[in-house]
Coordinates of C-alpha atoms and ligand atoms in Angstrom, one line a residue:
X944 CA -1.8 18.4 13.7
X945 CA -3.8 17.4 10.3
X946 CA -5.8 14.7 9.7
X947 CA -5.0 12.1 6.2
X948 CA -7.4 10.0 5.3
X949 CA -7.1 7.3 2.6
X950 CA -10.0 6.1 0.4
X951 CA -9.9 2.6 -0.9
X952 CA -12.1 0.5 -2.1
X953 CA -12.8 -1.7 0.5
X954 CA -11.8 0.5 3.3
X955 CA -11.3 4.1 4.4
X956 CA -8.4 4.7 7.2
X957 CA -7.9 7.8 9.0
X958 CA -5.3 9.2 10.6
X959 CA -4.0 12.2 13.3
X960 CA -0.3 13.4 12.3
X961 CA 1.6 15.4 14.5
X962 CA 4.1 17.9 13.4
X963 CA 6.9 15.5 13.8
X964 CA 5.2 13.2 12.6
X965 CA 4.2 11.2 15.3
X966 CA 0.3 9.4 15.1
X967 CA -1.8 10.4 17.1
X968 CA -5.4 8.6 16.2
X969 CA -5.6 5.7 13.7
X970 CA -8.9 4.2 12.4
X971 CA -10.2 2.3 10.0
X972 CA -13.8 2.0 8.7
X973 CA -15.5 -0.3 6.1
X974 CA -15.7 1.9 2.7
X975 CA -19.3 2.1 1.9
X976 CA -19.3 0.9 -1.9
X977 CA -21.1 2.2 -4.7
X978 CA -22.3 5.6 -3.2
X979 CA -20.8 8.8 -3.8
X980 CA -22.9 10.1 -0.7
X981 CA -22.5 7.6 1.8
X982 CA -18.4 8.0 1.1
X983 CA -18.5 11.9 1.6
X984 CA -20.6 10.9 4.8
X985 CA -18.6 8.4 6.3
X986 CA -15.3 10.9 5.3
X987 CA -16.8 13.2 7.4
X988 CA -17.9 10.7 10.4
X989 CA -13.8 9.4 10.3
X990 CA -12.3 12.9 10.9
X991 CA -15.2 13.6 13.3
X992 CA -13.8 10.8 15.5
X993 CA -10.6 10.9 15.0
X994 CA -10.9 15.0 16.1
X995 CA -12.7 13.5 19.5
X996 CA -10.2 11.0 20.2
X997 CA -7.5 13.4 19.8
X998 CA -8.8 15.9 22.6
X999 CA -10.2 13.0 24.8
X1000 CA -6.2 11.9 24.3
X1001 CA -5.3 15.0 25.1
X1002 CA -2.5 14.7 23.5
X1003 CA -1.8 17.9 22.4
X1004 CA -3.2 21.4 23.4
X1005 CA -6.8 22.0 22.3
X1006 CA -5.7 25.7 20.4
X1007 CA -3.6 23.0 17.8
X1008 CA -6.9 20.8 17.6
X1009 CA -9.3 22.9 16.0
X1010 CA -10.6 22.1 12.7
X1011 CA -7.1 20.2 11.5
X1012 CA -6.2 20.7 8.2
X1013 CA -7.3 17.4 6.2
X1014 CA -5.7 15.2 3.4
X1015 CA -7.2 12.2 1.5
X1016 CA -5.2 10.0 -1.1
X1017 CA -7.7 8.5 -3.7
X1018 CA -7.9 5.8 -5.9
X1019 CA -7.5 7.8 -8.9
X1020 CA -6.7 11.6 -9.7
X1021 CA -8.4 15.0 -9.8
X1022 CA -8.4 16.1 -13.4
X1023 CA -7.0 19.5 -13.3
X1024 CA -9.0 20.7 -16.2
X1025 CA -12.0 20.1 -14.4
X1026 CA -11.6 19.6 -11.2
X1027 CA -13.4 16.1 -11.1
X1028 CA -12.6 12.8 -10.5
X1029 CA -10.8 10.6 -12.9
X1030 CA -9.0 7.5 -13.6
X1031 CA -10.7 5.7 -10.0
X1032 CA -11.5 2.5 -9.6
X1033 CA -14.3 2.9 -7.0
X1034 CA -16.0 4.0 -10.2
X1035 CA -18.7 5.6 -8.4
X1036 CA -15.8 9.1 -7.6
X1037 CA -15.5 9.0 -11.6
X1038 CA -16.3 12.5 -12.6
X1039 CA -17.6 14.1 -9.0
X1040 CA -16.1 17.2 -7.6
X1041 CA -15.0 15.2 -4.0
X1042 CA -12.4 18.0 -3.1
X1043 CA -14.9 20.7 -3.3
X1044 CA -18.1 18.9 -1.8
X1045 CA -15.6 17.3 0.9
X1046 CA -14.5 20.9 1.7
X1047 CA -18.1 22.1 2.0
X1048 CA -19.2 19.2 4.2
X1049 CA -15.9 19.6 6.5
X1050 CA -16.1 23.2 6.9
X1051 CA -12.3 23.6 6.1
X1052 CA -9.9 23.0 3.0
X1053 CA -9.3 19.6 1.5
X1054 CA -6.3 18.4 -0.8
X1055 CA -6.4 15.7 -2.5
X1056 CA -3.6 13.3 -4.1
X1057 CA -3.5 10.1 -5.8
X1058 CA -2.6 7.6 -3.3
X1059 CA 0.8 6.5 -5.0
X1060 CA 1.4 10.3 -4.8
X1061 CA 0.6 10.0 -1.2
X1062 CA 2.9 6.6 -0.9
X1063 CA 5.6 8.7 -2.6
X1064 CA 5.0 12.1 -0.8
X1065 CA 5.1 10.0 2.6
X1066 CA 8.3 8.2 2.1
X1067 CA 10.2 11.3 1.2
X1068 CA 8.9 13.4 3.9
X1069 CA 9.6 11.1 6.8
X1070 CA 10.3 7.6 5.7
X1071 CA 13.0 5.4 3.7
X1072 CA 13.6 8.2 1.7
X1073 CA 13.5 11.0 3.9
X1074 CA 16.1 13.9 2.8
X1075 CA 16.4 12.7 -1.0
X1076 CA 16.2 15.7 -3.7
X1077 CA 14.2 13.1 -6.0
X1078 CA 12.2 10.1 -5.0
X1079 CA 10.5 8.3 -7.0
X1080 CA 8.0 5.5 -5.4
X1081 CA 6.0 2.7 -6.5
X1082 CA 3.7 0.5 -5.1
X1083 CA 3.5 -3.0 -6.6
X1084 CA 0.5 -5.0 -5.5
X1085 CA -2.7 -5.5 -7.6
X1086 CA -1.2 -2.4 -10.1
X1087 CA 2.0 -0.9 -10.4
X1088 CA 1.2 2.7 -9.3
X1089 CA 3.8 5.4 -9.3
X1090 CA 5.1 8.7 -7.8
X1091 CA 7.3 11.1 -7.8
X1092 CA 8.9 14.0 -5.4
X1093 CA 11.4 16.6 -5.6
X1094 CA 12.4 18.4 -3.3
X1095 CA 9.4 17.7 -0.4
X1096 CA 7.2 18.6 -3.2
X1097 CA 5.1 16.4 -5.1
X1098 CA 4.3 16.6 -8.9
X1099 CA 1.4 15.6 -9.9
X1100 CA 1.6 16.8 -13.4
X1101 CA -0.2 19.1 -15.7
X1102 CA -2.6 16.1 -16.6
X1103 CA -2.4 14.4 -13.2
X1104 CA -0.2 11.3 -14.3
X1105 CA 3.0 12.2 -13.1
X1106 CA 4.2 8.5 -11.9
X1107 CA 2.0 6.7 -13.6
X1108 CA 4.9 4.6 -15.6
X1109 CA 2.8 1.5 -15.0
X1110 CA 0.9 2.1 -18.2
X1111 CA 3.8 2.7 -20.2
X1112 CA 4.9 -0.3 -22.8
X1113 CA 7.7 -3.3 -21.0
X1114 CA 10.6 -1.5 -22.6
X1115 CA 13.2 -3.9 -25.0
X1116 CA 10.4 -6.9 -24.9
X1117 CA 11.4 -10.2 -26.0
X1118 CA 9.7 -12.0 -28.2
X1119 CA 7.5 -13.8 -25.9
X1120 CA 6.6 -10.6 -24.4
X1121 CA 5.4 -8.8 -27.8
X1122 CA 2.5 -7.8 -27.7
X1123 CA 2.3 -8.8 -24.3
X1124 CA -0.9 -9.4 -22.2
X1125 CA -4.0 -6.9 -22.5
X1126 CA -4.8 -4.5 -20.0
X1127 CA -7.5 -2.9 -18.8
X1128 CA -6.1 0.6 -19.6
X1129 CA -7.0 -0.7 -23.7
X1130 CA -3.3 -1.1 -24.5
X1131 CA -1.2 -4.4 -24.4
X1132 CA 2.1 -5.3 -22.9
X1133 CA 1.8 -2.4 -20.1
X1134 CA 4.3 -2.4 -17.4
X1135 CA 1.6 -3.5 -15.5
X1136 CA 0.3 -6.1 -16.8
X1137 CA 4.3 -8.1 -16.0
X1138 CA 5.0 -6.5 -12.5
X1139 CA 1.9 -6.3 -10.7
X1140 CA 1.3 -9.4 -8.1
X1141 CA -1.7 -10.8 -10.5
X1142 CA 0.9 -10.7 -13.6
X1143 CA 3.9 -12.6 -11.4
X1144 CA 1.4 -15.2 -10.7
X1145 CA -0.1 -15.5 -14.1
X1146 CA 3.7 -16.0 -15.5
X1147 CA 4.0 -18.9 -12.9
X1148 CA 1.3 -20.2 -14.5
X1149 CA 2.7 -19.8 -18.0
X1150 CA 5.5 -21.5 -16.5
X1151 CA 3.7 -24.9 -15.8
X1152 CA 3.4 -24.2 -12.3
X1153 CA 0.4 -23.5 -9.8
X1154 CA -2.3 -21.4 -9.5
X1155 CA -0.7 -19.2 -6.1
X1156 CA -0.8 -16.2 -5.2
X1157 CA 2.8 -13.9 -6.2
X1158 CA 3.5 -14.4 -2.1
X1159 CA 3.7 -18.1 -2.6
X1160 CA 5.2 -18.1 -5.7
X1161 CA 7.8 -16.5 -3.7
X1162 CA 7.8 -18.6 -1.0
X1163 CA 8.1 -21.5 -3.4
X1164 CA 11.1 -20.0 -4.6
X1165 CA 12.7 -19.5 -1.2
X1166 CA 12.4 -23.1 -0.9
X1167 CA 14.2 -24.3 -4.1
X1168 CA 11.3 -24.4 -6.7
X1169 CA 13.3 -24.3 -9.6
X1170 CA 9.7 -23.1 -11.4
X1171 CA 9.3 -20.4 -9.1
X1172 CA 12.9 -19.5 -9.2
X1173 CA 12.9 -19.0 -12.9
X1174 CA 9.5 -17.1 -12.6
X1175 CA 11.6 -14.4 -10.2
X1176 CA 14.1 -13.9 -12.0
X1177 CA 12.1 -13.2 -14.8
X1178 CA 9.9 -11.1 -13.0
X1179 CA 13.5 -9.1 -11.8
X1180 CA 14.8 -8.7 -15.1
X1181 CA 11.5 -7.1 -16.4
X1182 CA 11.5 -4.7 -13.3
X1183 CA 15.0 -3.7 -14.0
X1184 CA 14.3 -2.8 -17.5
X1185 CA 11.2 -1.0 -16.4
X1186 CA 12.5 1.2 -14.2
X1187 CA 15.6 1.8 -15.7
X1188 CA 13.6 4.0 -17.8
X1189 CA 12.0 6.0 -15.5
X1190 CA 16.2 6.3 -14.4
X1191 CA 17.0 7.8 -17.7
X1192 CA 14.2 10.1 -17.5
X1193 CA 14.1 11.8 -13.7
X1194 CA 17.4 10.3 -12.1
X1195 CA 16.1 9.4 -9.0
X1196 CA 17.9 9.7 -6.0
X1197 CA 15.9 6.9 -4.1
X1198 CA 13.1 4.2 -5.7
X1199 CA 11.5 3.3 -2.9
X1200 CA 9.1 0.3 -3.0
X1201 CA 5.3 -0.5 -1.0
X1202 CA 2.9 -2.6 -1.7
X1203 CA 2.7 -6.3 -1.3
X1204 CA 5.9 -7.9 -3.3
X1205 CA 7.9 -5.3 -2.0
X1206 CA 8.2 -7.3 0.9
X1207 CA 10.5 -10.1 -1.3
X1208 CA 13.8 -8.7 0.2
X1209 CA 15.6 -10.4 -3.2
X1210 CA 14.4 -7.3 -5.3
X1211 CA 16.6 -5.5 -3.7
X1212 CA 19.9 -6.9 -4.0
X1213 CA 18.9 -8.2 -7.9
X1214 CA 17.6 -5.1 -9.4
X1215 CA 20.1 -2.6 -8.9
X1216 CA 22.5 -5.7 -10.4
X1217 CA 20.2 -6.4 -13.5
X1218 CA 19.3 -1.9 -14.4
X1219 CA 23.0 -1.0 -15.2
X1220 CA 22.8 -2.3 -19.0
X1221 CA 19.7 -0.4 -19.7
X1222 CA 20.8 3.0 -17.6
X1223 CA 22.3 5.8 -19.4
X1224 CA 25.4 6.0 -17.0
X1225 CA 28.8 4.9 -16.2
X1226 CA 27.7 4.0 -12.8
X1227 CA 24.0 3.9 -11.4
X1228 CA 24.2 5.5 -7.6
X1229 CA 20.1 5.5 -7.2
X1230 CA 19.4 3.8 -3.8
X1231 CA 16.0 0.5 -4.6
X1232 CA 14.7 0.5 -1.3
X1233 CA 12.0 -0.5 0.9
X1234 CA 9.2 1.4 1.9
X1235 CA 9.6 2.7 5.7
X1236 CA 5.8 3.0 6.8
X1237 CA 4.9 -0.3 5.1
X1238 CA 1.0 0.2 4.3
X1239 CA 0.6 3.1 6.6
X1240 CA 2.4 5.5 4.1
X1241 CA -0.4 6.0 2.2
X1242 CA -2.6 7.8 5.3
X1243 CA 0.4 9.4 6.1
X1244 CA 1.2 11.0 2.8
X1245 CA -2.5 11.8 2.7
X1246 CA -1.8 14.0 6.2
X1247 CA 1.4 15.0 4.7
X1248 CA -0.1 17.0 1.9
X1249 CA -0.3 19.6 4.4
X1250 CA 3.4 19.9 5.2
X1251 CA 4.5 21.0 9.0
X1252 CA 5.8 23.9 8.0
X1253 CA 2.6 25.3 6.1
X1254 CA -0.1 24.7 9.3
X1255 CA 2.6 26.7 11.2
X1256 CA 0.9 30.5 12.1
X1257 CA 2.5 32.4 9.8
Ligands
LIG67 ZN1 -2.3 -0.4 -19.3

């Protein structure tokens, strides 16, 4: 058994993962925001309970119980030239050393992964991609977080960006897309700033049309608003170009999607039709699909970043 847990802003949820990758314990606390402290405290609270419930379950022996190996996917990434926090939007991690002072305060080692990594890492190891040599995933809600794993293994990089194509520029923009909208990275026209849910329902806007949330834009569109319609397929032709050259650079296998839009089943017939043109290939065989473990993949991945086979005695 190990223990992920995954720190958001708002919330923290833990998790108990069986070898085969059955859950044992789920949980979910309020994240408390603005304190470094309190977060390390309530971390270590979580995986207390979630250890309790687990024996009082009983549903494994005790001797696999003790002191679980535990995972946490963060907002951000650990710089591995310092070790601290960086790039985290809970602003109060930004430049702490939370895998060593969460190691201390648990008694045990810690690994820590951004929690796209984790997305990715759990869709590989036992979800919609499970078996693929290369996976590449993305979750597309309020950003467009990325990535990647090859062969079980993820790669985080040897700045701790691996994935992060999100901050990259559109590729082949139009005119109407140069220089594109600012983002908060400092740098205009990012990826981002046209594929995450906030950008699909800014373009409706720029469209003519309401001020709705991506999720009703879409449901707009599944109801014949031309507007919205138009706003999709625009929205599809920029992902295609997008990805198509993160394609061309590590030839997925499978792209597997999370995150709120990846729930608009119409990505996944359209993409794969709209990347060919921009893909280095005579034929493009990389499988778009959905994420298996929905918003659960991110705790999972965070358990997951201590594989079965390395808590095995060895
Ligand atoms: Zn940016």
């Amino acid at each position: 058994m190990r223990i992920g847990i995954d720190l958001g802003g708002t919330k923290i949820e833990g998790l108990a993962l069986a070898d085969d990758g059955r859950e044992i314990e789920r949980r979910r606390i309020a994240a408390p925001r603005g304190s470094y402290e309190h977060t390390i405290r309530a971390i270590v609270e979580l995986v207390a309970a979630i250890e309790r419930a687990s024996l009082a379950g009983a549903a494994l022996p005790s001797a696999a119980m003790a002191d679980p190996k535990v995972g946490v996917g963060i907002p951000g990434a650990i710089s591995p030239a310092t070790g601290l926090i960086k790039n985290a939007n809970s602003t109060w991690l930004i430049g702490r050393p939370l895998a060593e002072d969460l190691s201390r305060a648990l008694g045990r080692p810690v690994r820590l992964a951004n929690d796209a990594n984790c997305f990715a890492l759990s869709e590989a190891t036992d979800g919609a991609a499970a078996g693929a040599a290369v996976v590449f995933g993305v979750i597309i809600g309020t950003g467009t977080g990325g990535g990647l794993v090859v062969n079980g293994r993820l790669v985080a990089g040897a700045n701790a960006i691996a994935g992060e194509w999100g901050h990259n520029p559109l590729p082949s923009p139009e005119d109407n897309e140069r220089p594109g909208p600012r983002c908060y990275c400092g740098r205009s026209g990012c990826i981002e700033t046209f594929l995450s849910g906030p950008a699909l329902a800014r373009d409706y806007i720029a469209l003519g049309g309401d001020d709705l949330s991506a999720a009703e834009v879409a449901s707009r569109a599944d109801g014949g608003d031309r507007r919205a319609i138009a706003c999709l397929e625009r929205y599809e032709r920029r992902f295609a170009r997008a990805i198509a050259s993160i394609i061309n650079v590590v030839d997925p296998d499978v792209i597997v999607l999370g995150g709120g839009l990846s729930n608009l089943s119409r990505l996944y017939a359209n993409i794969p039709r709209l990347w060919a043109p921009q893909v280095f290939s005579d034929r493009v065989d990389t499988q778009l699909v959905r994420a298996k473990h929905g918003d659960a993949s991110g705790v999972r991945g965070a358990a997951w970043l201590w594989p079965a086979s390395a808590t095995a005695p060895s």
